[in-house]
Short mmCIF file of C-alpha atoms and ligand atoms in Angstrom, two decimals:
data_model
loop_
_atom_site.label_atom_id
_atom_site.label_comp_id
_atom_site.label_asym_id
_atom_site.label_seq_id
_atom_site.Cartn_x
_atom_site.Cartn_y
_atom_site.Cartn_z
CA UNK V 1 6.28 84.97 20.36
CA UNK V 2 8.90 82.20 21.30
CA UNK V 3 9.03 79.15 19.23
CA UNK V 4 10.86 75.98 20.15
CA UNK V 5 11.98 74.53 16.90
CA UNK V 6 13.23 71.03 16.19
CA UNK V 7 15.14 69.82 13.10
CA UNK V 8 16.15 66.12 12.37
CA UNK V 9 15.90 65.54 8.67
CA UNK V 10 19.15 64.15 8.07
CA UNK V 11 22.51 63.97 10.21
CA UNK V 12 22.01 66.89 12.50
CA UNK V 13 19.86 66.85 15.63
CA UNK V 14 19.16 70.57 16.15
CA UNK V 15 16.88 72.54 18.47
CA UNK V 16 16.40 76.45 18.83
CA UNK V 17 14.31 79.06 20.52
CA UNK V 18 13.35 81.90 18.16
CA UNK V 19 11.73 85.00 19.25
CA UNK V 20 9.29 86.71 16.97
CA UNK V 21 10.97 85.03 14.01
CA UNK V 22 13.99 87.23 14.05
CA UNK V 23 15.98 86.71 17.36
CA UNK V 24 17.68 83.46 18.01
CA UNK V 25 17.52 82.91 21.94
CA UNK V 26 19.40 79.79 21.58
CA UNK V 27 20.57 77.45 19.01
CA UNK V 28 22.14 73.83 19.55
CA UNK V 29 23.26 71.43 16.78
CA UNK V 30 24.52 67.90 17.40
CA UNK V 31 26.10 66.31 14.31
CA UNK V 32 26.69 62.54 13.50
CA UNK V 33 28.93 63.59 10.56
CA UNK V 34 32.00 61.83 12.05
CA UNK V 35 30.25 58.60 12.03
CA UNK V 36 29.43 59.27 8.41
CA UNK V 37 32.93 60.27 7.53
CA UNK V 38 34.03 56.71 8.55
CA UNK V 39 31.60 54.97 6.32
CA UNK V 40 32.24 57.50 3.48
CA UNK V 41 28.68 58.66 3.37
CA UNK V 42 25.41 58.52 5.32
CA UNK V 43 24.03 55.06 6.34
CA UNK V 44 20.36 56.19 7.06
CA UNK V 45 19.89 53.59 9.96
CA UNK V 46 23.10 54.84 11.78
CA UNK V 47 21.79 58.53 11.41
CA UNK V 48 18.55 57.61 12.86
CA UNK V 49 20.05 55.92 15.88
CA UNK V 50 22.17 59.11 16.60
CA UNK V 51 18.92 61.16 16.40
CA UNK V 52 17.36 59.15 19.09
CA UNK V 53 20.32 59.43 21.51
CA UNK V 54 20.74 63.22 20.69
CA UNK V 55 17.17 64.66 20.66
CA UNK V 56 16.31 65.00 24.34
CA UNK V 57 19.77 66.39 25.40
CA UNK V 58 19.64 68.97 22.38
CA UNK V 59 16.20 70.21 23.33
CA UNK V 60 16.88 70.65 27.01
CA UNK V 61 20.09 72.50 26.21
CA UNK V 62 18.12 74.83 23.80
CA UNK V 63 15.55 75.42 26.45
CA UNK V 64 18.02 76.10 29.25
CA UNK V 65 20.08 78.22 27.06
CA UNK V 66 17.19 80.40 26.26
CA UNK V 67 15.45 80.67 29.61
CA UNK V 68 17.01 78.56 32.42
CA UNK V 69 14.89 76.09 34.11
CA UNK V 70 11.22 76.72 33.79
CA UNK V 71 11.44 76.97 30.22
CA UNK V 72 8.22 75.49 29.00
CA UNK V 73 6.21 78.26 30.47
CA UNK V 74 7.89 80.84 28.08
CA UNK V 75 7.32 78.61 24.90
CA UNK V 76 4.28 79.67 22.72
CA UNK V 77 4.49 77.19 20.19
CA UNK V 78 6.34 74.08 18.68
CA UNK V 79 7.83 73.89 15.27
CA UNK V 80 9.31 70.80 13.45
CA UNK V 81 10.59 69.88 10.08
CA UNK V 82 8.34 66.96 8.83
CA UNK V 83 9.97 66.58 5.36
CA UNK V 84 11.93 66.11 3.16
CA UNK V 85 14.75 64.07 4.52
CA UNK V 86 15.43 60.52 5.72
CA UNK V 87 12.48 58.77 7.21
CA UNK V 88 14.03 57.35 10.26
CA UNK V 89 15.64 60.72 11.24
CA UNK V 90 12.49 62.76 10.35
CA UNK V 91 10.40 60.55 12.66
CA UNK V 92 12.52 61.31 15.51
CA UNK V 93 11.78 65.01 15.34
CA UNK V 94 8.23 64.69 14.32
CA UNK V 95 7.09 62.30 17.11
CA UNK V 96 9.10 64.23 19.69
CA UNK V 97 7.42 67.49 18.62
CA UNK V 98 4.06 65.71 18.94
CA UNK V 99 4.58 64.38 22.21
CA UNK V 100 5.79 67.85 23.65
CA UNK V 101 2.53 69.54 21.85
CA UNK V 102 0.19 67.07 23.47
CA UNK V 103 1.96 67.22 26.92
CA UNK V 104 2.43 71.06 27.16
CA UNK V 105 -0.86 71.71 25.26
CA UNK V 106 1.02 74.11 22.82
CA UNK V 107 0.53 74.66 19.03
CA UNK V 108 2.45 72.58 16.59
CA UNK V 109 3.51 74.11 13.36
CA UNK V 110 5.12 71.75 10.63
CA UNK V 111 7.80 73.19 8.46
CA UNK V 112 9.17 72.21 5.10
CA UNK V 113 12.91 71.85 5.45
CA UNK V 114 13.65 73.17 1.88
CA UNK V 115 11.43 76.39 2.44
CA UNK V 116 13.27 76.84 5.75
CA UNK V 117 16.63 77.11 4.12
CA UNK V 118 15.35 80.22 2.52
CA UNK V 119 14.05 81.77 5.70
CA UNK V 120 17.58 81.67 7.15
CA UNK V 121 17.74 85.07 5.23
CA UNK V 122 15.10 86.52 7.92
CA UNK V 123 17.74 85.81 10.60
CA UNK V 124 20.23 88.26 9.18
CA UNK V 125 20.79 91.33 11.36
CA UNK V 126 19.51 94.60 9.60
CA UNK V 127 16.64 94.57 6.96
CA UNK V 128 14.32 91.74 6.18
CA UNK V 129 14.23 90.67 2.39
CA UNK V 130 11.30 92.46 0.36
CA UNK V 131 8.89 90.65 -1.84
CA UNK V 132 8.73 89.49 -4.48
CA UNK V 133 11.95 87.43 -3.94
CA UNK V 134 13.81 84.98 -6.03
CA UNK V 135 15.28 82.04 -4.01
CA UNK V 136 17.97 79.46 -4.93
CA UNK V 137 18.02 76.45 -2.48
CA UNK V 138 21.34 74.50 -3.01
CA UNK V 139 21.49 71.48 -0.29
CA UNK V 140 22.88 68.13 -0.33
CA UNK V 141 19.68 66.48 -1.87
CA UNK V 142 18.03 69.57 -3.71
CA UNK V 143 18.79 72.21 -6.13
CA UNK V 144 15.70 74.42 -6.63
CA UNK V 145 15.01 78.01 -8.01
CA UNK V 146 11.74 79.29 -6.72
CA UNK V 147 9.73 82.61 -7.01
CA UNK V 148 8.10 84.18 -3.85
CA UNK V 149 5.38 86.67 -3.98
CA UNK V 150 4.80 86.61 -0.28
CA UNK V 151 5.29 84.46 2.85
CA UNK V 152 3.63 81.02 1.80
CA UNK V 153 3.32 81.88 -1.85
CA UNK V 154 5.96 79.94 -3.52
CA UNK V 155 6.31 79.03 -7.38
CA UNK V 156 8.98 76.57 -8.52
CA UNK V 157 10.58 77.97 -11.68
CA UNK V 158 13.29 75.42 -12.02
CA UNK V 159 15.70 72.74 -10.45
CA UNK V 160 18.14 69.89 -11.06
CA UNK V 161 17.25 67.31 -13.43
CA UNK V 162 19.51 64.72 -11.72
CA UNK V 163 21.92 65.31 -8.92
CA UNK V 164 21.86 68.26 -6.36
CA UNK V 165 24.68 70.64 -6.39
CA UNK V 166 25.60 69.29 -2.72
CA UNK V 167 25.55 65.69 -4.09
CA UNK V 168 27.83 66.90 -7.04
CA UNK V 169 30.37 68.08 -4.46
CA UNK V 170 30.03 64.98 -2.14
CA UNK V 171 30.39 62.54 -5.24
CA UNK V 172 33.33 64.30 -6.89
CA UNK V 173 35.17 64.53 -3.60
CA UNK V 174 34.86 60.63 -3.28
CA UNK V 175 36.27 60.37 -6.67
CA UNK V 176 39.40 62.61 -5.58
CA UNK V 177 39.74 60.54 -2.27
CA UNK V 178 38.50 63.42 -0.14
CA UNK V 179 36.22 62.86 2.97
CA UNK V 180 32.54 63.20 3.42
CA UNK V 181 30.91 65.73 3.41
CA UNK V 182 32.40 66.68 0.18
CA UNK V 183 31.64 70.37 -0.05
CA UNK V 184 33.83 71.76 2.61
CA UNK V 185 36.57 69.30 1.70
CA UNK V 186 36.66 70.51 -1.85
CA UNK V 187 36.44 74.10 -0.77
CA UNK V 188 39.54 73.59 1.39
CA UNK V 189 41.82 72.17 -1.46
CA UNK V 190 40.45 74.76 -3.91
CA UNK V 191 41.37 77.44 -1.48
CA UNK V 192 44.91 75.98 -1.61
CA UNK V 193 45.01 75.93 -5.28
CA UNK V 194 43.62 79.58 -5.63
CA UNK V 195 46.09 80.97 -3.19
CA UNK V 196 49.05 79.92 -5.65
CA UNK V 197 47.23 80.14 -8.86
CA UNK V 198 45.22 83.50 -8.92
CA UNK V 199 45.05 84.13 -12.49
CA UNK V 200 44.56 80.54 -13.83
CA UNK V 201 41.36 80.16 -16.06
CA UNK V 202 39.22 77.21 -14.63
CA UNK V 203 37.22 75.67 -17.45
CA UNK V 204 38.24 71.97 -17.39
CA UNK V 205 34.97 70.52 -16.53
CA UNK V 206 31.39 71.03 -18.45
CA UNK V 207 28.74 73.45 -17.54
CA UNK V 208 25.55 71.70 -18.72
CA UNK V 209 22.56 73.46 -19.67
CA UNK V 210 24.19 76.84 -19.05
CA UNK V 211 22.58 78.32 -22.14
CA UNK V 212 19.20 76.36 -22.05
CA UNK V 213 16.31 78.43 -21.89
CA UNK V 214 14.77 77.04 -18.85
CA UNK V 215 15.95 77.35 -15.31
CA UNK V 216 17.08 73.76 -15.05
CA UNK V 217 20.29 72.36 -13.77
CA UNK V 218 22.13 69.14 -14.25
CA UNK V 219 25.11 68.08 -12.40
CA UNK V 220 25.42 64.07 -12.85
CA UNK V 221 27.83 64.50 -15.79
CA UNK V 222 30.40 66.45 -13.69
CA UNK V 223 31.25 63.11 -11.60
CA UNK V 224 31.69 61.22 -14.82
CA UNK V 225 33.90 63.84 -16.38
CA UNK V 226 36.05 63.96 -13.10
CA UNK V 227 36.24 60.21 -12.96
CA UNK V 228 37.33 60.01 -16.58
CA UNK V 229 40.05 62.32 -15.90
CA UNK V 230 41.27 60.90 -12.77
CA UNK V 231 41.39 57.44 -14.48
CA UNK V 232 43.83 58.45 -16.92
CA UNK V 233 46.48 59.76 -14.28
CA UNK V 234 47.99 59.28 -10.97
CA UNK V 235 46.53 61.69 -8.37
CA UNK V 236 48.99 64.00 -7.00
CA UNK V 237 48.37 66.49 -3.97
CA UNK V 238 48.73 69.36 -6.68
CA UNK V 239 46.21 67.65 -9.06
CA UNK V 240 43.72 67.15 -6.16
CA UNK V 241 43.81 70.88 -5.46
CA UNK V 242 43.48 71.83 -9.08
CA UNK V 243 40.65 69.57 -9.76
CA UNK V 244 38.96 70.61 -6.47
CA UNK V 245 39.19 74.26 -7.77
CA UNK V 246 37.84 73.32 -11.21
CA UNK V 247 34.83 71.37 -9.69
CA UNK V 248 33.98 74.31 -7.53
CA UNK V 249 34.27 76.76 -10.22
CA UNK V 250 32.11 74.54 -12.69
CA UNK V 251 29.39 74.14 -10.01
CA UNK V 252 29.34 77.87 -8.91
CA UNK V 253 29.34 79.09 -12.51
CA UNK V 254 26.34 77.30 -13.41
CA UNK V 255 24.46 78.24 -10.28
CA UNK V 256 25.25 81.86 -10.62
CA UNK V 257 24.68 82.30 -14.12
CA UNK V 258 21.42 80.60 -14.30
CA UNK V 259 20.09 82.35 -11.08
CA UNK V 260 21.04 85.61 -12.55
CA UNK V 261 19.17 84.86 -15.72
CA UNK V 262 16.10 84.07 -13.66
CA UNK V 263 16.67 87.39 -11.87
CA UNK V 264 16.70 89.23 -15.29
CA UNK V 265 13.45 87.48 -16.18
CA UNK V 266 11.42 87.66 -12.91
CA UNK V 267 12.75 91.12 -11.74
CA UNK V 268 12.56 90.25 -7.94
CA UNK V 269 13.35 92.84 -5.28
CA UNK V 270 15.38 90.34 -3.28
CA UNK V 271 17.74 87.50 -4.29
CA UNK V 272 18.00 84.86 -1.47
CA UNK V 273 20.71 82.21 -1.66
CA UNK V 274 20.32 79.25 0.70
CA UNK V 275 21.20 75.80 1.73
CA UNK V 276 24.41 74.01 2.75
CA UNK V 277 26.25 74.74 -0.59
CA UNK V 278 25.68 78.50 -0.09
CA UNK V 279 28.39 78.12 2.72
CA UNK V 280 30.91 77.83 -0.10
CA UNK V 281 33.17 80.76 -0.32
CA UNK V 282 33.59 80.77 -4.05
CA UNK V 283 29.95 80.68 -4.69
CA UNK V 284 29.21 83.45 -2.32
CA UNK V 285 32.01 85.78 -3.77
CA UNK V 286 30.79 85.00 -7.34
CA UNK V 287 27.25 85.99 -6.48
CA UNK V 288 28.54 89.06 -4.64
CA UNK V 289 30.58 90.17 -7.56
CA UNK V 290 28.34 89.21 -10.47
CA UNK V 291 25.21 91.02 -8.92
CA UNK V 292 27.39 93.96 -8.45
CA UNK V 293 28.80 93.96 -11.92
CA UNK V 294 25.64 93.39 -13.85
CA UNK V 295 23.98 96.32 -11.85
CA UNK V 296 20.88 94.36 -11.34
CA UNK V 297 18.54 96.13 -9.12
CA UNK V 298 18.18 93.24 -6.68
CA UNK V 299 19.15 93.01 -2.95
CA UNK V 300 21.32 89.93 -2.34
CA UNK V 301 20.91 87.94 0.90
CA UNK V 302 23.18 84.96 1.87
CA UNK V 303 23.10 83.75 5.42
CA UNK V 304 26.46 83.41 7.37
CA UNK V 305 27.92 79.87 6.86
CA UNK V 306 26.46 78.50 10.16
CA UNK V 307 22.75 79.30 8.99
CA UNK V 308 23.42 77.88 5.57
CA UNK V 309 23.96 74.38 6.65
CA UNK V 310 21.16 72.55 8.78
CA UNK V 311 20.17 74.16 11.95
CA UNK V 312 16.77 74.72 13.90
CA UNK V 313 16.65 78.63 14.01
CA UNK V 314 15.60 78.50 10.41
CA UNK V 315 12.80 76.29 11.30
CA UNK V 316 11.64 78.49 13.91
CA UNK V 317 11.72 81.64 11.83
CA UNK V 318 9.85 79.88 9.03
CA UNK V 319 7.17 78.79 11.40
CA UNK V 320 6.69 82.34 12.82
CA UNK V 321 6.04 83.71 9.30
CA UNK V 322 3.84 80.94 8.10
CA UNK V 323 1.77 80.01 11.23
CA UNK V 324 -0.05 77.01 9.94
CA UNK V 325 -0.87 75.11 13.07
CA UNK V 326 -1.85 71.48 12.84
CA UNK V 327 -3.46 69.14 15.65
CA UNK V 328 -0.53 66.85 16.72
CA UNK V 329 -2.66 63.78 15.71
CA UNK V 330 -2.72 64.92 12.13
CA UNK V 331 1.05 65.16 11.52
CA UNK V 332 3.06 62.65 9.90
CA UNK V 333 6.76 62.95 8.43
CA UNK V 334 7.05 63.27 4.72
CA UNK V 335 10.35 62.22 3.39
CA UNK V 336 9.38 63.04 -0.30
CA UNK V 337 7.96 66.53 0.34
CA UNK V 338 8.86 69.04 -2.35
CA UNK V 339 9.61 72.78 -2.06
CA UNK V 340 6.42 73.76 -3.94
CA UNK V 341 4.21 71.39 -1.96
CA UNK V 342 1.19 73.28 -0.25
CA UNK V 343 1.97 73.05 3.48
CA UNK V 344 4.86 74.95 4.75
O1 LIG W 1 21.57 72.02 3.51
P1 LIG W 1 22.60 70.97 4.17
O2 LIG W 1 23.33 71.27 5.30
O3 LIG W 1 21.67 69.58 4.35
C1 LIG W 1 20.79 69.21 3.45
O4 LIG W 1 19.50 69.54 3.61
O5 LIG W 1 21.09 68.43 2.54
O6 LIG W 1 23.51 70.72 2.93
C2 LIG W 1 24.54 69.69 2.91
C3 LIG W 1 25.26 69.86 1.72
C4 LIG W 1 26.34 68.79 1.52
O7 LIG W 1 26.31 68.34 0.24
C5 LIG W 1 27.57 69.48 1.64
O8 LIG W 1 28.83 68.83 0.95
C6 LIG W 1 27.42 70.83 1.09
O9 LIG W 1 26.07 71.18 1.62
N1 LIG W 1 28.22 71.86 1.73
C7 LIG W 1 29.10 72.49 1.01
C8 LIG W 1 29.76 73.48 1.81
N2 LIG W 1 29.31 73.17 3.05
C9 LIG W 1 28.48 72.11 3.00
N3 LIG W 1 29.33 72.43 -0.47
C10 LIG W 1 30.20 73.39 -0.81
N4 LIG W 1 31.15 74.22 -0.16
C11 LIG W 1 30.74 74.33 1.27
N5 LIG W 1 31.61 74.97 2.02
ZN1 LIG W 2 19.15 71.11 4.79
#
């Protein structure tokens, strides 16, 4: 089954053709990130305008990339992100997918963007994750821990009480004078620091809720903490690198230790890490070494970096495993959709 998948929830316009939920026949991503670096963050109106410009060429490229010219004959269904995200951006993908579904008379499968991040782990070569699975989703706007008994059976067990992990990277990067998106920028500076200070203990910033009994996170205090420190002193290149490493360590520390506490409690067969922040080198390393160290009987899955950040292949694979078709007339974008909401 070949699914043409469309993703436009934020500042990426993406389309992909995915075969049987596992094989990426083509994947195309056009990002308006450069535009947002200029404004120091996303202005939703700008992102939506770029979506309009990019959507048709991106879909065309994905189709020809997969099959050549007579592509639509080879497509069995359409999939599209319908939330959460920026309403102007979401609408572009949703309305395009509805139009194609009507014109081509093909089934339309709506996909929850947050759930789809988890499904990037079904695109890894080799084995599929086994159920039950525990999944951490760490993206720009969301931080959620969920327990999955099966496809479509998702129970929310914890999440952030304030800022998302990605938001914490983006906001603290700003305080340090680093460009948007903050995650990769902080990661680069942190790498510089770590290459010269391998043994230094990194515990300058607080780890809120680290020992709480629930599976909640809180990242809003980190920005204030960084701000207070930066206010007191002149920022040199060395200090930016040191603080970047401290920020990265604080965020990774909380994410890893609370996720592993949930593994101990729920005893899943698979641990699935996903979302833009899981592209972070330090976080990946920490998950790998800690799951090994604690001898937890859990299979760890983390997608390659290009499948952690927004893409349409993950939308196609989610649609394959959760085939909840809707009539095109019944689909609307839902910017406030949550990971635990019923539809996929
Ligand atoms: O999942 P995603 O691509 O888009 C959303 O659905 O939000 O996540 C974007 C977030 C941004 O906050 C960005 O700073 C963060 O992921 N990010 C990273 C890295 N790459 C992207 N954070 C830390 N380290 C990275 N290497
Ligand atoms: Zn995302």
